[in-house]
């Protein structure tokens, strides 16, 4: 294929303007309003209006009030991302190297369950993990769970739900990366007397790193912000930060606190992502 | 190369029974299929529960078989209204985001402009931001603009178009970048005007990408809860309806909708696959 020649002139700008305006007005400007709102004086309300007093204390207040759900969200998100990586890697590897002519069908099957409503899917996990359900009874029978042990309303259910719901975000980028690996390289490693484990960790894994990095990011970021799983499968002890922000906005009408918490969440994620991408040495992804 | 592999495999799998060898040889595929089965477990539950005849609204378990839910989907109070709101928003959001995103994709692949890297960042960021942050910043904007009392259909639509654009750009850009531009050059060589080349050659070739982007937008919009819930005011979409009944007792009709969504998407994807196979067969 010959190199595409990019046309110069004003047409490019004309094509960009409508979409850029939309994203600017409804994605960039709102981020600014969010930061502004987080510095409003907390004495106002959404009916009487807020005054801008650069009230930085909003930040220290929400951190001291809500550091627990904040850390919990990051922790649950990280665990769910790890489990997604393990499950997703097996699946993506199987599709890329072992599925043969069933490759396309398997890819379709990976995505298909996730077209069913997120909430309906999560509700059916609630049924599956119920106290008198098959899974809990089996686990009680083999004494993994105690006689009155349960899964619902525990961190296990929340993390399992997060893992399930964000799995395709992991599988698809992993598949894209693994599928590009030349299988002859893996054969070569085994010809050179590497056992399958050494072959995997010296050849396949490093070559799939771009997929691992983008897959973990695409899983971790939405999982940290999610609160559907925590609310439907967990108890107030598993409350995640998204749920705190949501109720500060809609129930408590405390806009400055909610906005400050949102800004903190975004900042934490940006810092973690930048650090992670640096460490993984895949900056060109961004 | 092939012989080398075969001998090597022979060395590796010499020990063990035939069954053990078979399992070891297919271990990854078996594990992969198990993961796939796991992704289908809740879908099985959704389909099963759509035929459930519940004895009580508060106990969520399978009590008996009935077709009642399928024959009376709108019996669940408020569900069909929420569904119709979701479909309307979904269609409009798809239309808006597909147009805006496709234009951006063409600009990115085919045109030269200043600020390419900040453009890429602007496309990437909405996909990498947690929904709760995007939702709350939009709400902060609407309130700051004095629209806090007018949240509803239009604010949801604005939000949905916003978060779908990036996905459209990425999908259409991939299709456009993979296009063989020899075909367009051939059209030009045969004295087609730029307009004719675009509408007869370029656009039909990019169209499957645009269609895919539109389907993706619709399902993203239809399924969104976190951003919608913050900016909805008194309007209720289907996911918000499910959220509400999850606290009070779930009508089984919700599972009918879940099953239909699953079947429709499988049909669309399989149909697309068959269609593209038939086309490539024709070309050969």
mmCIF file of N, CA and C in Angstrom, chain A residues 25-27 29-31 33-34 37 40 46 50 245-251 253-256 258-259 262, chain B residues 131-152 155-156 158-159 162 226-233:
data_model
loop_
_atom_site.group_PDB
_atom_site.id
_atom_site.type_symbol
_atom_site.label_atom_id
_atom_site.label_comp_id
_atom_site.label_asym_id
_atom_site.label_seq_id
_atom_site.Cartn_x
_atom_site.Cartn_y
_atom_site.Cartn_z
ATOM 1 N N UNK A 25 -16.847 21.760 24.296
ATOM 2 C CA UNK A 25 -17.915 22.340 25.103
ATOM 3 C C UNK A 25 -18.416 21.376 26.168
ATOM 4 N N UNK A 26 -18.459 20.083 25.833
ATOM 5 C CA UNK A 26 -19.085 19.141 26.759
ATOM 6 C C UNK A 26 -18.121 18.141 27.380
ATOM 7 N N UNK A 27 -16.806 18.264 27.076
ATOM 8 C CA UNK A 27 -15.837 17.443 27.797
ATOM 9 C C UNK A 27 -14.768 18.300 28.482
ATOM 10 N N UNK A 29 -14.589 21.932 28.774
ATOM 11 C CA UNK A 29 -15.147 22.994 29.618
ATOM 12 C C UNK A 29 -15.731 22.432 30.923
ATOM 13 N N UNK A 30 -16.486 21.303 30.851
ATOM 14 C CA UNK A 30 -16.994 20.737 32.114
ATOM 15 C C UNK A 30 -15.892 20.398 33.116
ATOM 16 N N UNK A 31 -14.723 19.935 32.621
ATOM 17 C CA UNK A 31 -13.642 19.637 33.563
ATOM 18 C C UNK A 31 -13.247 20.911 34.310
ATOM 19 N N UNK A 33 -15.340 23.451 34.847
ATOM 20 C CA UNK A 33 -16.406 23.763 35.824
ATOM 21 C C UNK A 33 -16.309 22.865 37.041
ATOM 22 N N UNK A 34 -15.838 21.640 36.828
ATOM 23 C CA UNK A 34 -15.705 20.718 37.950
ATOM 24 C C UNK A 34 -14.689 21.254 38.956
ATOM 25 N N UNK A 37 -16.154 24.287 40.640
ATOM 26 C CA UNK A 37 -17.150 23.908 41.643
ATOM 27 C C UNK A 37 -16.486 23.377 42.910
ATOM 28 N N UNK A 40 -15.773 26.141 45.346
ATOM 29 C CA UNK A 40 -16.841 27.019 45.813
ATOM 30 C C UNK A 40 -16.969 26.948 47.325
ATOM 31 N N UNK A 46 -27.434 24.432 45.561
ATOM 32 C CA UNK A 46 -27.674 24.552 44.118
ATOM 33 C C UNK A 46 -28.867 25.437 43.819
ATOM 34 N N UNK A 50 -23.741 29.310 44.457
ATOM 35 C CA UNK A 50 -22.504 29.188 45.223
ATOM 36 C C UNK A 50 -21.642 30.404 44.957
ATOM 37 N N UNK A 245 -19.661 9.948 45.394
ATOM 38 C CA UNK A 245 -19.769 11.164 44.568
ATOM 39 C C UNK A 245 -21.205 11.361 44.109
ATOM 40 N N UNK A 246 -21.786 10.261 43.590
ATOM 41 C CA UNK A 246 -23.165 10.314 43.112
ATOM 42 C C UNK A 246 -24.117 10.806 44.208
ATOM 43 N N UNK A 247 -23.988 10.261 45.431
ATOM 44 C CA UNK A 247 -24.973 10.656 46.442
ATOM 45 C C UNK A 247 -24.673 12.049 47.000
ATOM 46 N N UNK A 248 -23.407 12.463 46.980
ATOM 47 C CA UNK A 248 -23.124 13.846 47.383
ATOM 48 C C UNK A 248 -23.777 14.830 46.421
ATOM 49 N N UNK A 249 -23.796 14.479 45.139
ATOM 50 C CA UNK A 249 -24.436 15.360 44.160
ATOM 51 C C UNK A 249 -25.945 15.325 44.306
ATOM 52 N N UNK A 250 -26.542 14.126 44.244
ATOM 53 C CA UNK A 250 -27.987 14.060 44.089
ATOM 54 C C UNK A 250 -28.744 14.015 45.414
ATOM 55 N N UNK A 251 -28.194 13.354 46.440
ATOM 56 C CA UNK A 251 -28.952 13.277 47.692
ATOM 57 C C UNK A 251 -28.567 14.387 48.660
ATOM 58 N N UNK A 253 -26.823 17.083 47.900
ATOM 59 C CA UNK A 253 -26.727 18.388 47.246
ATOM 60 C C UNK A 253 -25.491 19.164 47.668
ATOM 61 N N UNK A 254 -24.421 18.444 48.006
ATOM 62 C CA UNK A 254 -23.176 19.101 48.400
ATOM 63 C C UNK A 254 -22.242 19.121 47.182
ATOM 64 N N UNK A 255 -22.518 20.048 46.259
ATOM 65 C CA UNK A 255 -21.774 20.063 44.999
ATOM 66 C C UNK A 255 -20.278 20.265 45.185
ATOM 67 N N UNK A 256 -19.841 21.216 46.043
ATOM 68 C CA UNK A 256 -18.382 21.420 46.152
ATOM 69 C C UNK A 256 -17.657 20.163 46.614
ATOM 70 N N UNK A 258 -18.647 16.985 46.319
ATOM 71 C CA UNK A 258 -18.697 15.980 45.265
ATOM 72 C C UNK A 258 -17.674 16.289 44.177
ATOM 73 N N UNK A 259 -17.600 17.575 43.788
ATOM 74 C CA UNK A 259 -16.667 17.961 42.733
ATOM 75 C C UNK A 259 -15.231 17.755 43.196
ATOM 76 N N UNK A 262 -14.373 14.159 42.909
ATOM 77 C CA UNK A 262 -14.186 13.801 41.502
ATOM 78 C C UNK A 262 -12.806 14.223 41.019
ATOM 79 N N UNK B 131 -16.292 7.262 34.127
ATOM 80 C CA UNK B 131 -17.599 7.845 33.820
ATOM 81 C C UNK B 131 -18.072 8.797 34.905
ATOM 82 N N UNK B 132 -17.763 8.444 36.151
ATOM 83 C CA UNK B 132 -18.267 9.265 37.248
ATOM 84 C C UNK B 132 -17.677 10.679 37.156
ATOM 85 N N UNK B 133 -16.432 10.788 36.683
ATOM 86 C CA UNK B 133 -15.811 12.106 36.557
ATOM 87 C C UNK B 133 -16.452 12.889 35.409
ATOM 88 N N UNK B 134 -16.646 12.220 34.260
ATOM 89 C CA UNK B 134 -17.281 12.908 33.128
ATOM 90 C C UNK B 134 -18.692 13.335 33.476
ATOM 91 N N UNK B 135 -19.410 12.432 34.151
ATOM 92 C CA UNK B 135 -20.787 12.738 34.534
ATOM 93 C C UNK B 135 -20.856 13.901 35.489
ATOM 94 N N UNK B 136 -19.972 13.881 36.498
ATOM 95 C CA UNK B 136 -20.079 14.970 37.477
ATOM 96 C C UNK B 136 -19.600 16.287 36.883
ATOM 97 N N UNK B 137 -18.618 16.260 35.961
ATOM 98 C CA UNK B 137 -18.209 17.549 35.404
ATOM 99 C C UNK B 137 -19.293 18.139 34.511
ATOM 100 N N UNK B 138 -19.994 17.261 33.757
ATOM 101 C CA UNK B 138 -21.101 17.788 32.946
ATOM 102 C C UNK B 138 -22.183 18.396 33.836
ATOM 103 N N UNK B 139 -22.472 17.701 34.934
ATOM 104 C CA UNK B 139 -23.483 18.226 35.856
ATOM 105 C C UNK B 139 -23.036 19.580 36.413
ATOM 106 N N UNK B 140 -21.738 19.671 36.766
ATOM 107 C CA UNK B 140 -21.217 20.949 37.266
ATOM 108 C C UNK B 140 -21.399 22.043 36.221
ATOM 109 N N UNK B 141 -21.164 21.691 34.939
ATOM 110 C CA UNK B 141 -21.334 22.686 33.878
ATOM 111 C C UNK B 141 -22.798 23.103 33.748
ATOM 112 N N UNK B 142 -23.688 22.122 33.713
ATOM 113 C CA UNK B 142 -25.106 22.451 33.534
ATOM 114 C C UNK B 142 -25.606 23.324 34.679
ATOM 115 N N UNK B 143 -25.162 23.012 35.891
ATOM 116 C CA UNK B 143 -25.598 23.810 37.031
ATOM 117 C C UNK B 143 -24.998 25.213 36.953
ATOM 118 N N UNK B 144 -23.706 25.289 36.592
ATOM 119 C CA UNK B 144 -23.066 26.602 36.474
ATOM 120 C C UNK B 144 -23.736 27.442 35.399
ATOM 121 N N UNK B 145 -24.256 26.782 34.352
ATOM 122 C CA UNK B 145 -24.911 27.519 33.272
ATOM 123 C C UNK B 145 -26.372 27.814 33.618
ATOM 124 N N UNK B 146 -26.788 27.487 34.844
ATOM 125 C CA UNK B 146 -28.161 27.778 35.253
ATOM 126 C C UNK B 146 -29.176 26.826 34.675
ATOM 127 N N UNK B 147 -28.700 25.637 34.230
ATOM 128 C CA UNK B 147 -29.620 24.660 33.645
ATOM 129 C C UNK B 147 -29.897 23.504 34.597
ATOM 130 N N UNK B 148 -29.531 23.689 35.863
ATOM 131 C CA UNK B 148 -29.678 22.604 36.826
ATOM 132 C C UNK B 148 -31.107 22.115 36.953
ATOM 133 N N UNK B 149 -32.093 23.004 36.690
ATOM 134 C CA UNK B 149 -33.484 22.606 36.804
ATOM 135 C C UNK B 149 -34.017 21.977 35.536
ATOM 136 N N UNK B 150 -33.242 22.033 34.441
ATOM 137 C CA UNK B 150 -33.760 21.537 33.163
ATOM 138 C C UNK B 150 -33.087 20.256 32.716
ATOM 139 N N UNK B 151 -32.529 19.503 33.685
ATOM 140 C CA UNK B 151 -31.903 18.241 33.332
ATOM 141 C C UNK B 151 -32.962 17.303 32.793
ATOM 142 N N UNK B 152 -32.597 16.494 31.803
ATOM 143 C CA UNK B 152 -33.575 15.565 31.232
ATOM 144 C C UNK B 152 -33.098 15.032 29.907
ATOM 145 N N UNK B 155 -30.159 16.928 28.085
ATOM 146 C CA UNK B 155 -28.843 16.857 28.722
ATOM 147 C C UNK B 155 -28.271 15.437 28.619
ATOM 148 N N UNK B 156 -29.153 14.424 28.691
ATOM 149 C CA UNK B 156 -28.671 13.051 28.508
ATOM 150 C C UNK B 156 -28.108 12.894 27.097
ATOM 151 N N UNK B 158 -26.911 15.164 25.039
ATOM 152 C CA UNK B 158 -25.631 15.870 24.922
ATOM 153 C C UNK B 158 -24.491 15.007 25.470
ATOM 154 N N UNK B 159 -24.730 14.414 26.657
ATOM 155 C CA UNK B 159 -23.702 13.591 27.287
ATOM 156 C C UNK B 159 -23.382 12.367 26.438
ATOM 157 N N UNK B 162 -21.350 13.093 23.432
ATOM 158 C CA UNK B 162 -19.984 13.404 23.852
ATOM 159 C C UNK B 162 -19.161 12.132 24.048
ATOM 160 N N UNK B 226 -24.044 5.432 34.627
ATOM 161 C CA UNK B 226 -23.433 6.356 35.597
ATOM 162 C C UNK B 226 -23.548 7.819 35.140
ATOM 163 N N UNK B 227 -23.166 8.100 33.892
ATOM 164 C CA UNK B 227 -23.238 9.480 33.404
ATOM 165 C C UNK B 227 -24.698 9.921 33.306
ATOM 166 N N UNK B 228 -25.541 9.016 32.773
ATOM 167 C CA UNK B 228 -26.952 9.333 32.600
ATOM 168 C C UNK B 228 -27.613 9.669 33.927
ATOM 169 N N UNK B 229 -27.357 8.844 34.929
ATOM 170 C CA UNK B 229 -28.008 9.002 36.221
ATOM 171 C C UNK B 229 -27.723 10.378 36.826
ATOM 172 N N UNK B 230 -26.533 10.918 36.573
ATOM 173 C CA UNK B 230 -26.194 12.225 37.131
ATOM 174 C C UNK B 230 -26.876 13.367 36.393
ATOM 175 N N UNK B 231 -27.167 13.160 35.097
ATOM 176 C CA UNK B 231 -27.644 14.265 34.284
ATOM 177 C C UNK B 231 -29.077 14.089 33.804
ATOM 178 N N UNK B 232 -29.842 13.201 34.455
ATOM 179 C CA UNK B 232 -31.139 12.834 33.911
ATOM 180 C C UNK B 232 -32.300 13.644 34.478
ATOM 181 N N UNK B 233 -32.119 14.302 35.614
ATOM 182 C CA UNK B 233 -33.263 14.972 36.219
ATOM 183 C C UNK B 233 -34.344 13.954 36.521
#
